[in-house]
Coordinates of C-alpha atoms in Angstrom, one line a residue:
M235 CA 109.1 93.7 93.6
R236 CA 112.4 95.3 94.5
L237 CA 112.6 93.5 97.8
L238 CA 112.3 90.1 96.0
K239 CA 114.9 91.2 93.5
A240 CA 117.2 92.2 96.4
A241 CA 116.6 88.9 98.0
C242 CA 117.6 87.1 94.8
I243 CA 120.8 89.3 94.6
L244 CA 121.5 88.4 98.2
G245 CA 121.1 84.8 97.4
H246 CA 123.7 84.7 94.7
R247 CA 126.5 86.2 96.8
P248 CA 128.4 83.9 99.2
F249 CA 127.5 84.4 102.9
R250 CA 131.0 83.6 104.1
Q251 CA 134.1 81.6 103.2
A252 CA 134.1 78.0 104.2
G253 CA 134.9 77.5 107.8
L254 CA 134.9 81.2 108.7
C255 CA 132.5 83.3 110.8
R256 CA 133.1 87.0 110.2
G257 CA 130.3 88.5 112.3
R258 CA 127.4 90.5 110.9
Q259 CA 127.5 91.9 107.4
T260 CA 125.5 94.9 106.3
L261 CA 123.5 95.3 103.1
N262 CA 121.7 98.4 101.9
L263 CA 118.5 97.0 100.4
S264 CA 115.1 98.6 99.8
R265 CA 112.5 98.4 102.6
H266 CA 109.4 98.8 100.5
C267 CA 107.8 96.8 97.8
S268 CA 106.9 98.7 94.6
S269 CA 103.3 99.1 95.8
G270 CA 104.4 100.9 99.0
I271 CA 103.8 99.7 102.6
V272 CA 103.1 96.0 102.8
P273 CA 99.5 95.5 104.2
N274 CA 98.8 93.2 107.1
E275 CA 97.2 90.6 104.9
R276 CA 100.5 90.0 103.2
I277 CA 102.6 89.5 106.4
R278 CA 103.2 86.4 108.5
N279 CA 105.3 86.3 111.6
I280 CA 106.1 82.6 112.3
G281 CA 108.5 80.6 114.4
I282 CA 109.7 77.1 113.7
S283 CA 110.0 75.0 116.9
A284 CA 110.5 71.3 117.8
H285 CA 112.3 68.7 119.8
I286 CA 116.0 68.2 119.3
D287 CA 117.0 67.0 115.8
S288 CA 113.6 67.1 114.3
G289 CA 114.8 69.1 111.3
K290 CA 113.9 72.7 112.1
T291 CA 117.0 74.3 110.7
T292 CA 117.1 72.1 107.7
L293 CA 113.4 73.0 107.0
T294 CA 114.3 76.7 107.4
E295 CA 117.2 76.3 104.9
R296 CA 114.8 74.8 102.4
I297 CA 112.2 77.5 102.9
L298 CA 114.9 80.2 102.2
Y299 CA 116.0 78.3 99.1
Y300 CA 112.6 77.8 97.6
T301 CA 111.6 81.4 98.2
G302 CA 114.8 82.7 96.5
R303 CA 116.4 84.1 99.7
I304 CA 119.5 82.0 99.2
A305 CA 121.0 80.5 96.1
Q306 CA 122.4 77.2 97.6
M307 CA 121.4 74.8 100.4
H308 CA 123.9 73.5 102.9
E309 CA 124.0 70.8 105.5
V310 CA 123.3 71.7 109.1
K311 CA 126.5 70.2 110.4
G312 CA 128.6 72.0 107.8
K313 CA 130.0 68.9 106.2
D314 CA 130.7 71.1 103.1
G315 CA 132.5 73.6 105.2
V316 CA 129.7 76.2 105.0
G317 CA 126.8 75.0 107.2
A318 CA 123.2 76.2 107.4
V319 CA 122.6 79.9 106.9
M320 CA 120.6 80.2 110.1
D321 CA 123.3 78.6 112.2
S322 CA 125.7 81.5 112.1
M323 CA 127.7 80.8 115.2
E324 CA 130.8 78.7 114.8
L325 CA 129.8 76.5 117.7
E326 CA 126.4 75.8 116.1
R327 CA 128.1 74.7 112.9
Q328 CA 130.5 72.4 114.8
R329 CA 127.9 70.8 117.0
G330 CA 125.1 70.7 114.4
I331 CA 122.7 72.3 116.8
T332 CA 120.9 75.6 117.1
I333 CA 122.0 77.6 120.2
Q334 CA 120.5 81.0 119.5
S335 CA 117.3 81.8 117.8
A336 CA 117.9 83.4 114.4
A337 CA 115.6 85.8 112.6
T338 CA 115.2 86.2 108.8
F339 CA 112.6 87.3 106.3
T340 CA 111.6 86.2 102.9
M341 CA 108.8 86.4 100.3
W342 CA 106.4 83.7 99.2
K343 CA 103.6 84.5 96.7
D344 CA 103.9 88.3 97.4
T345 CA 103.6 87.7 101.2
N346 CA 106.4 88.8 103.5
I347 CA 107.2 86.0 106.0
N348 CA 109.3 86.8 109.1
I349 CA 110.8 83.6 110.4
I350 CA 112.5 82.8 113.7
D351 CA 114.4 79.5 113.8
T352 CA 114.6 78.3 117.5
P353 CA 116.7 75.8 119.3
G354 CA 115.4 72.4 120.2
H355 CA 117.4 71.7 123.4
V356 CA 115.7 72.4 126.7
D357 CA 118.9 74.2 127.8
F358 CA 118.1 77.0 125.4
T359 CA 114.4 77.2 126.2
I360 CA 114.5 80.9 126.8
E361 CA 115.2 81.4 123.0
V362 CA 111.9 79.6 122.2
E363 CA 110.1 81.5 125.0
R364 CA 110.9 84.9 123.7
A365 CA 110.4 84.0 120.1
L366 CA 106.9 82.7 120.7
R367 CA 106.1 85.8 122.8
V368 CA 106.4 88.1 119.8
L369 CA 105.2 85.8 117.0
D370 CA 101.7 85.5 115.5
G371 CA 101.9 81.8 114.5
A372 CA 104.2 78.8 114.6
V373 CA 105.2 75.6 112.8
L374 CA 105.6 72.7 115.2
V375 CA 108.0 70.1 113.6
L376 CA 107.7 66.5 114.6
C377 CA 110.0 63.6 113.6
A378 CA 108.0 60.9 111.9
V379 CA 110.0 58.3 113.9
G380 CA 110.1 59.9 117.3
G381 CA 106.7 61.6 117.2
V382 CA 105.8 63.8 120.3
Q383 CA 108.8 63.9 122.6
C384 CA 109.6 65.8 125.8
Q385 CA 110.7 69.1 124.3
T386 CA 107.6 69.0 122.0
M387 CA 105.4 69.1 125.1
T388 CA 107.5 72.0 126.5
V389 CA 107.0 74.0 123.3
N390 CA 103.3 73.1 123.3
R391 CA 103.0 74.6 126.8
Q392 CA 104.8 77.7 125.7
M393 CA 102.5 78.2 122.7
K394 CA 99.5 77.7 124.9
R395 CA 100.9 80.3 127.4
Y396 CA 101.0 83.0 124.7
G397 CA 98.0 81.7 122.7
V398 CA 100.0 81.1 119.5
P399 CA 98.1 79.3 116.7
F400 CA 100.2 76.6 115.0
L401 CA 100.2 73.9 112.4
T402 CA 102.2 70.7 112.6
F403 CA 104.7 69.4 110.0
I404 CA 105.6 65.7 110.3
N405 CA 109.2 65.6 109.0
K406 CA 111.6 62.8 108.1
L407 CA 109.1 60.6 106.3
D408 CA 112.0 59.1 104.4
R409 CA 113.5 57.6 107.6
S410 CA 113.3 53.9 108.4
G411 CA 110.6 53.4 111.0
S412 CA 108.6 56.5 110.2
N413 CA 105.0 56.4 111.3
P414 CA 102.9 59.6 110.7
N415 CA 99.7 58.0 111.9
K416 CA 101.3 57.3 115.3
A417 CA 102.5 60.9 115.4
V418 CA 99.0 62.3 114.9
Q419 CA 97.6 60.0 117.6
Q420 CA 100.3 61.3 120.0
I421 CA 99.3 64.9 119.1
R422 CA 95.8 64.0 120.1
S423 CA 96.6 62.0 123.2
K424 CA 99.7 63.7 124.6
L425 CA 99.1 67.3 123.5
N426 CA 95.3 67.2 123.7
H427 CA 94.8 68.8 120.3
N428 CA 92.1 68.3 117.7
A429 CA 94.5 67.3 114.9
A430 CA 93.9 65.8 111.5
F431 CA 95.8 65.3 108.3
V432 CA 95.4 67.9 105.6
Q433 CA 98.1 66.0 103.6
I434 CA 99.0 62.3 103.6
P435 CA 102.2 60.8 102.2
I436 CA 102.5 58.8 99.0
G437 CA 104.6 55.9 100.4
I438 CA 106.9 56.1 103.4
E439 CA 110.5 55.4 104.2
S440 CA 112.5 54.6 101.0
N441 CA 109.2 54.6 99.0
F442 CA 108.3 58.1 99.9
K443 CA 107.5 59.8 96.6
G444 CA 105.2 62.7 97.2
I445 CA 102.1 63.9 99.1
I446 CA 98.4 64.0 98.6
D447 CA 96.5 67.3 99.3
L448 CA 93.3 66.2 100.9
V449 CA 91.6 69.6 100.5
E450 CA 92.3 70.1 96.8
E451 CA 92.2 66.3 96.2
R452 CA 95.3 66.0 94.2
A453 CA 98.8 64.5 94.3
I454 CA 101.9 66.7 94.6
F455 CA 105.3 65.6 93.4
F456 CA 108.6 67.4 93.6
D457 CA 110.9 67.1 90.6
G458 CA 114.3 68.5 89.9
E459 CA 117.6 67.9 91.7
Y460 CA 116.5 69.9 94.7
G461 CA 112.7 69.4 94.4
Q462 CA 112.3 72.9 93.2
S463 CA 109.7 72.0 90.5
V464 CA 106.3 71.2 91.9
R465 CA 104.1 68.9 89.8
Y466 CA 100.4 68.3 90.4
D467 CA 98.8 65.1 89.3
D468 CA 95.8 62.8 89.9
I469 CA 95.8 60.8 93.1
P470 CA 97.4 57.4 92.5
A471 CA 94.8 54.6 92.3
D472 CA 96.4 52.7 95.3
F473 CA 95.8 55.7 97.6
R474 CA 92.4 56.9 96.5
A475 CA 90.5 55.0 99.1
E476 CA 92.8 56.1 101.9
A477 CA 92.6 59.7 100.7
A478 CA 88.8 59.6 100.7
D479 CA 88.7 58.3 104.3
R480 CA 91.3 60.8 105.5
R481 CA 89.4 63.7 103.8
Q482 CA 86.2 62.7 105.6
E483 CA 88.1 62.5 108.9
L484 CA 89.5 66.0 108.2
I485 CA 86.0 67.4 107.5
E486 CA 84.6 65.8 110.7
S487 CA 87.4 67.1 112.9
V488 CA 87.1 70.7 111.6
A489 CA 83.3 70.5 111.8
N490 CA 83.6 69.8 115.5
S491 CA 85.5 73.1 115.9
D492 CA 83.8 75.4 113.3
D493 CA 80.1 76.2 113.5
H494 CA 79.6 77.0 109.8
L495 CA 81.2 73.8 108.6
G496 CA 79.4 71.9 111.4
E497 CA 76.0 73.1 110.2
M498 CA 76.9 72.0 106.7
F499 CA 78.0 68.6 108.0
L500 CA 74.8 68.1 110.0
E501 CA 72.7 69.1 107.0
E502 CA 74.7 66.6 104.8
K503 CA 75.8 69.4 102.5
I504 CA 79.0 68.8 100.6
P505 CA 81.4 71.7 101.3
T506 CA 83.5 73.2 98.5
N507 CA 87.3 73.1 98.7
L508 CA 87.3 76.8 99.5
E509 CA 84.8 76.4 102.3
I510 CA 86.9 73.6 103.9
K511 CA 90.0 75.8 103.7
Q512 CA 88.2 78.8 105.2
A513 CA 86.9 76.6 108.0
I514 CA 90.4 75.2 108.7
R515 CA 91.7 78.7 108.9
R516 CA 89.0 79.9 111.4
A517 CA 89.5 76.9 113.6
T518 CA 93.3 77.1 113.5
L519 CA 93.2 80.8 114.5
K520 CA 91.1 80.0 117.5
R521 CA 93.5 77.1 118.5
L522 CA 90.6 74.7 118.1
F523 CA 92.1 72.6 115.3
T524 CA 95.7 71.7 114.3
P525 CA 96.3 71.0 110.6
V526 CA 98.9 68.3 110.1
L527 CA 101.2 68.4 107.0
V528 CA 103.8 65.9 106.0
G529 CA 107.1 65.8 104.1
S530 CA 110.9 65.4 104.3
A531 CA 112.9 68.6 104.4
L532 CA 116.2 66.8 103.8
K533 CA 114.8 65.0 100.7
N534 CA 113.2 68.3 99.5
K535 CA 109.6 67.1 99.7
G536 CA 106.6 69.0 101.1
V537 CA 108.2 72.3 101.8
Q538 CA 106.4 74.4 99.2
P539 CA 102.9 73.2 100.3
L540 CA 104.0 74.0 103.9
L541 CA 104.6 77.6 102.8
D542 CA 101.2 77.7 101.2
A543 CA 99.7 76.4 104.4
V544 CA 101.4 79.2 106.4
L545 CA 99.7 81.7 104.1
D546 CA 96.3 79.9 104.2
Y547 CA 96.0 78.9 107.9
L548 CA 98.3 81.1 110.1
P549 CA 97.2 84.6 111.1
N550 CA 98.5 87.9 109.9
P551 CA 99.2 90.7 112.5
S552 CA 95.7 92.1 112.3
E553 CA 94.1 88.8 113.3
V554 CA 95.9 88.6 116.7
Q555 CA 95.0 90.8 119.6
N556 CA 97.9 92.2 121.6
F557 CA 97.4 94.1 124.8
A558 CA 99.5 96.6 126.7
I559 CA 99.3 97.1 130.5
L560 CA 98.7 100.6 131.9
N561 CA 101.5 101.4 134.4
Q562 CA 101.3 103.4 137.7
E563 CA 98.1 101.8 138.8
N564 CA 97.6 100.8 142.5
T565 CA 94.9 98.2 141.8
E566 CA 95.8 94.5 141.6
E567 CA 93.9 94.2 138.3
K568 CA 95.8 96.1 135.7
S569 CA 94.0 97.9 132.9
K570 CA 94.7 96.4 129.4
I571 CA 94.8 98.5 126.3
L572 CA 94.3 96.9 122.9
M573 CA 97.1 97.6 120.4
S574 CA 96.2 98.9 116.9
S575 CA 97.5 96.8 114.0
L576 CA 97.2 99.6 111.5
R577 CA 100.4 100.0 109.5
D578 CA 100.6 103.8 109.5
D579 CA 101.6 106.6 111.8
T580 CA 98.1 107.5 113.1
Q581 CA 98.8 105.6 116.4
P582 CA 101.7 106.2 118.9
F583 CA 104.6 103.8 118.6
V584 CA 104.8 100.8 121.0
G585 CA 107.4 98.0 120.7
L586 CA 108.8 95.2 122.8
A587 CA 112.5 94.4 123.1
F588 CA 112.5 90.6 123.2
K589 CA 116.2 89.8 122.7
L590 CA 119.6 91.4 123.1
E591 CA 122.8 90.5 121.3
A592 CA 126.3 92.0 121.4
G593 CA 127.5 93.1 117.9
R594 CA 130.5 94.8 116.4
F595 CA 128.6 98.1 116.5
G596 CA 127.3 97.8 120.0
Q597 CA 124.3 96.1 121.5
L598 CA 121.8 94.8 119.0
T599 CA 118.2 94.9 120.3
Y600 CA 115.5 92.8 118.6
V601 CA 112.1 94.6 118.7
R602 CA 108.6 93.5 117.7
V603 CA 106.5 96.6 116.7
Y604 CA 103.0 96.3 118.1
Q605 CA 101.6 99.7 117.2
G606 CA 102.3 102.7 115.1
M607 CA 105.5 103.5 113.2
L608 CA 109.1 103.9 114.1
K609 CA 111.5 106.0 112.0
K610 CA 115.3 106.1 111.9
G611 CA 116.5 109.1 113.9
E612 CA 113.4 109.4 116.1
Y613 CA 113.4 109.5 119.9
I614 CA 111.6 106.8 121.9
F615 CA 111.2 106.1 125.7
N616 CA 112.0 103.1 127.7
T617 CA 108.8 102.8 129.9
R618 CA 110.7 100.8 132.6
T619 CA 113.5 103.3 133.1
G620 CA 111.9 106.4 131.7
K621 CA 115.1 107.1 129.7
K622 CA 114.8 108.8 126.3
V623 CA 116.9 107.1 123.5
R624 CA 117.5 108.0 119.9
V625 CA 117.1 105.4 117.1
Q626 CA 120.4 105.8 115.4
R627 CA 120.2 102.8 113.2
L628 CA 117.3 100.5 112.2
V629 CA 117.8 97.2 110.5
R630 CA 116.0 94.0 109.5
L631 CA 117.9 90.7 110.0
H632 CA 118.7 87.7 107.8
A633 CA 120.7 85.4 110.2
D634 CA 124.1 87.3 110.4
L635 CA 123.3 89.7 107.6
M636 CA 121.5 93.0 108.1
E637 CA 119.4 95.3 105.9
D638 CA 119.2 99.0 106.8
V639 CA 115.6 100.4 106.7
D640 CA 114.2 103.8 107.3
E641 CA 111.0 102.9 109.1
V642 CA 109.1 100.0 110.4
Y643 CA 105.4 99.5 111.2
A644 CA 103.1 97.5 113.4
G645 CA 103.6 93.8 112.8
D646 CA 107.3 94.2 111.8
I647 CA 110.2 92.6 113.5
C648 CA 113.4 94.7 113.4
A649 CA 116.6 95.5 115.4
L650 CA 118.0 98.7 116.9
F651 CA 121.6 99.5 117.5
G652 CA 123.2 101.2 120.5
I653 CA 120.1 101.1 122.7
D654 CA 120.8 100.5 126.4
C655 CA 117.9 98.3 127.7
A656 CA 117.1 94.9 129.2
S657 CA 115.3 91.9 127.6
G658 CA 111.5 92.4 128.0
D659 CA 111.6 96.3 128.1
T660 CA 108.8 98.2 126.3
F661 CA 109.6 101.2 124.1
A662 CA 107.0 103.8 123.3
S663 CA 106.6 107.4 122.0
K664 CA 106.3 110.2 124.6
S665 CA 102.5 110.3 124.4
N666 CA 102.3 106.6 125.3
D667 CA 105.1 106.2 127.8
N668 CA 102.9 105.0 130.7
I669 CA 102.2 101.6 129.2
S670 CA 104.2 98.4 128.9
M671 CA 103.7 95.1 127.1
E672 CA 103.4 91.9 129.0
S673 CA 106.9 90.6 129.6
I674 CA 108.5 87.3 128.8
H675 CA 108.2 84.3 131.1
V676 CA 111.6 83.4 132.4
P677 CA 112.0 79.9 133.9
D678 CA 114.2 79.4 137.0
P679 CA 117.7 77.9 136.6
V680 CA 118.1 74.2 137.4
I681 CA 121.8 73.7 137.8
S682 CA 124.7 75.7 139.4
V683 CA 128.5 75.4 139.0
A684 CA 131.5 77.3 140.0
M685 CA 133.3 79.1 137.2
K686 CA 136.6 80.9 137.1
P687 CA 139.2 81.9 134.5
S688 CA 142.1 79.5 134.1
N689 CA 144.5 82.5 134.2
K690 CA 144.0 85.0 137.1
N691 CA 145.2 87.8 134.8
D692 CA 142.0 87.3 132.7
M693 CA 139.7 88.5 135.4
D694 CA 138.8 91.7 133.4
K695 CA 137.9 89.6 130.3
F696 CA 135.9 87.2 132.5
S697 CA 133.9 90.0 134.1
K698 CA 133.1 91.6 130.7
G699 CA 132.0 88.3 129.3
I700 CA 129.8 87.4 132.4
S701 CA 128.2 90.9 132.2
R702 CA 127.4 90.6 128.6
F703 CA 126.0 87.0 128.8
T704 CA 123.7 87.9 131.8
R705 CA 122.3 90.8 129.8
E706 CA 121.6 88.6 126.8
D707 CA 120.2 85.6 128.5
P708 CA 117.8 86.0 131.5
T709 CA 118.2 82.3 132.4
F710 CA 122.0 82.7 132.9
R711 CA 122.4 83.8 136.5
V712 CA 125.6 84.8 138.3
H713 CA 126.4 85.5 141.9
Y714 CA 129.5 85.7 144.0
E715 CA 129.7 83.4 147.0
V716 CA 131.5 85.4 149.7
E717 CA 132.3 82.5 152.1
S718 CA 133.8 80.2 149.4
K719 CA 135.1 83.2 147.3
E720 CA 133.7 81.6 144.1
T721 CA 131.7 82.8 141.2
I722 CA 128.6 80.7 140.9
V723 CA 126.9 80.5 137.5
S724 CA 123.4 79.0 137.1
G725 CA 121.6 77.9 134.0
M726 CA 119.1 75.5 132.4
G727 CA 121.5 72.6 132.0
E728 CA 125.1 71.3 131.7
L729 CA 125.1 72.1 127.9
H730 CA 123.8 75.6 128.6
L731 CA 126.7 76.4 130.9
E732 CA 129.3 74.5 128.8
I733 CA 128.4 76.6 125.8
Y734 CA 128.9 79.8 127.7
A735 CA 132.3 78.5 128.9
Q736 CA 133.3 77.8 125.3
R737 CA 132.0 81.2 124.2
M738 CA 134.1 82.9 126.9
E739 CA 137.2 81.3 125.4
R740 CA 136.3 82.0 121.8
E741 CA 134.9 85.5 122.0
Y742 CA 137.0 86.9 124.9
G743 CA 140.1 84.8 124.9
C744 CA 139.5 83.7 128.4
P745 CA 139.6 79.9 129.0
C746 CA 137.5 79.0 132.0
V747 CA 137.4 76.1 134.5
M748 CA 134.1 74.8 135.8
G749 CA 133.6 72.6 138.9
K750 CA 131.3 71.8 141.8
P751 CA 130.6 74.7 144.1
K752 CA 132.2 74.4 147.5
V753 CA 130.0 73.8 150.5
A754 CA 130.5 76.0 153.5
F755 CA 130.5 73.7 156.5
R756 CA 129.6 75.1 159.9
E757 CA 129.9 73.7 163.4
T758 CA 127.0 73.9 165.9
I759 CA 126.4 72.7 169.5
A760 CA 124.7 69.3 169.4
K761 CA 124.2 68.7 173.1
P762 CA 125.4 69.9 176.5
V763 CA 128.4 68.2 178.1
Q764 CA 130.0 68.4 181.5

């Protein structure tokens, strides 16, 4: 397929020189595979979410390597001077954390997978929120040592809010103190999910050698310097009893959530591997069951079976119902319209702008297409403002690289250039301009500080930066306090505001000073006196 060949070509060229961040680069690659438009059955839109330092970005880096999207793997903290592909900001490479969600796409077994890697810090929770709003499925990454942590529970609430099916990947099984059994128990007790292993590890900590597939009843080993060669073998004798018990536990857990497998279980019929896999898929799509996979992204173990599980158990765009709300209604209960997932031009276009980002060529608007087709050069309408805009440029994203495309269809994630809008706006064709997609939940800020430029002559730069950041991030709020004559910025945490202060200096050449807001004291009459 030409797209896969292009991906391989992309993988063999350097993304940037060591230590440099040159902004977005543009590639002219083919949009279509050789067979034409990619059908829904061969598309997955997934997000990778977790608590801080659970290994999300490292896992994404391995996924891109094994699918041929990149030619080399790099460390998250950029010890080799390059850093992970998905952490394209210089601040992300220096700190070793993800600050902004990054989008990419790749191919695995003839299936197009759109991936959004999200931050783990609660300060950047809006990035997770808007990613989950537009995705069909997710991978929840847990640390085998830490298990379910505070941000894990936050992400779980966000997935529940948008009804996103997910599977769990227990990472870092090579770490000392790893306990996957404890992690699964916490998924059941803290997150209230019907979870069970579909894989178990062959050894843990320093003895972690591979995994056992409980559905197919086989052992999987990862050979080669980077684990790129997957070898299937018989289950080791020492693990056969545990594998049999875990497989029975898996069947019982799924049978509690799937009627077909439940009937077979009650009738004491032995299900085939295919029937078990189909039952897991049905239960997962209904959010009644959570498959648990295991591995170690850093040690290159368990990533390829995770990709297989994404194809086997997570939904394609046609298996998720998305609704638009009919505008201009006076009733409290708004009418909902089911979006068509057909990948053609028979239905009018509807898309949701879920993220804004300033680029060298103007504002970059991330859009999830929910219905119809959008072509380069067409006119679309912002249903909030009623403004008519022209699609001058249409791209698909790979971290800080871009691929120009001529058209996108329902189920695709793309980006538009030069479109003036706000995060959460709905775009539609003229015949459909009275509807809007349900917007993104924006949490209220929890901290406020006073911010001002170190040099009074930088006020213009400061104003430009503040204006851009408030458009990009709905959780970053700014107001001017008249009495104290201070600019007050509010956000989701100290790190959140500190990052914006550093970005102001790096991107606008405007060093800033932050401090406590002044309190305006007033005098009042306490009691009458003679």
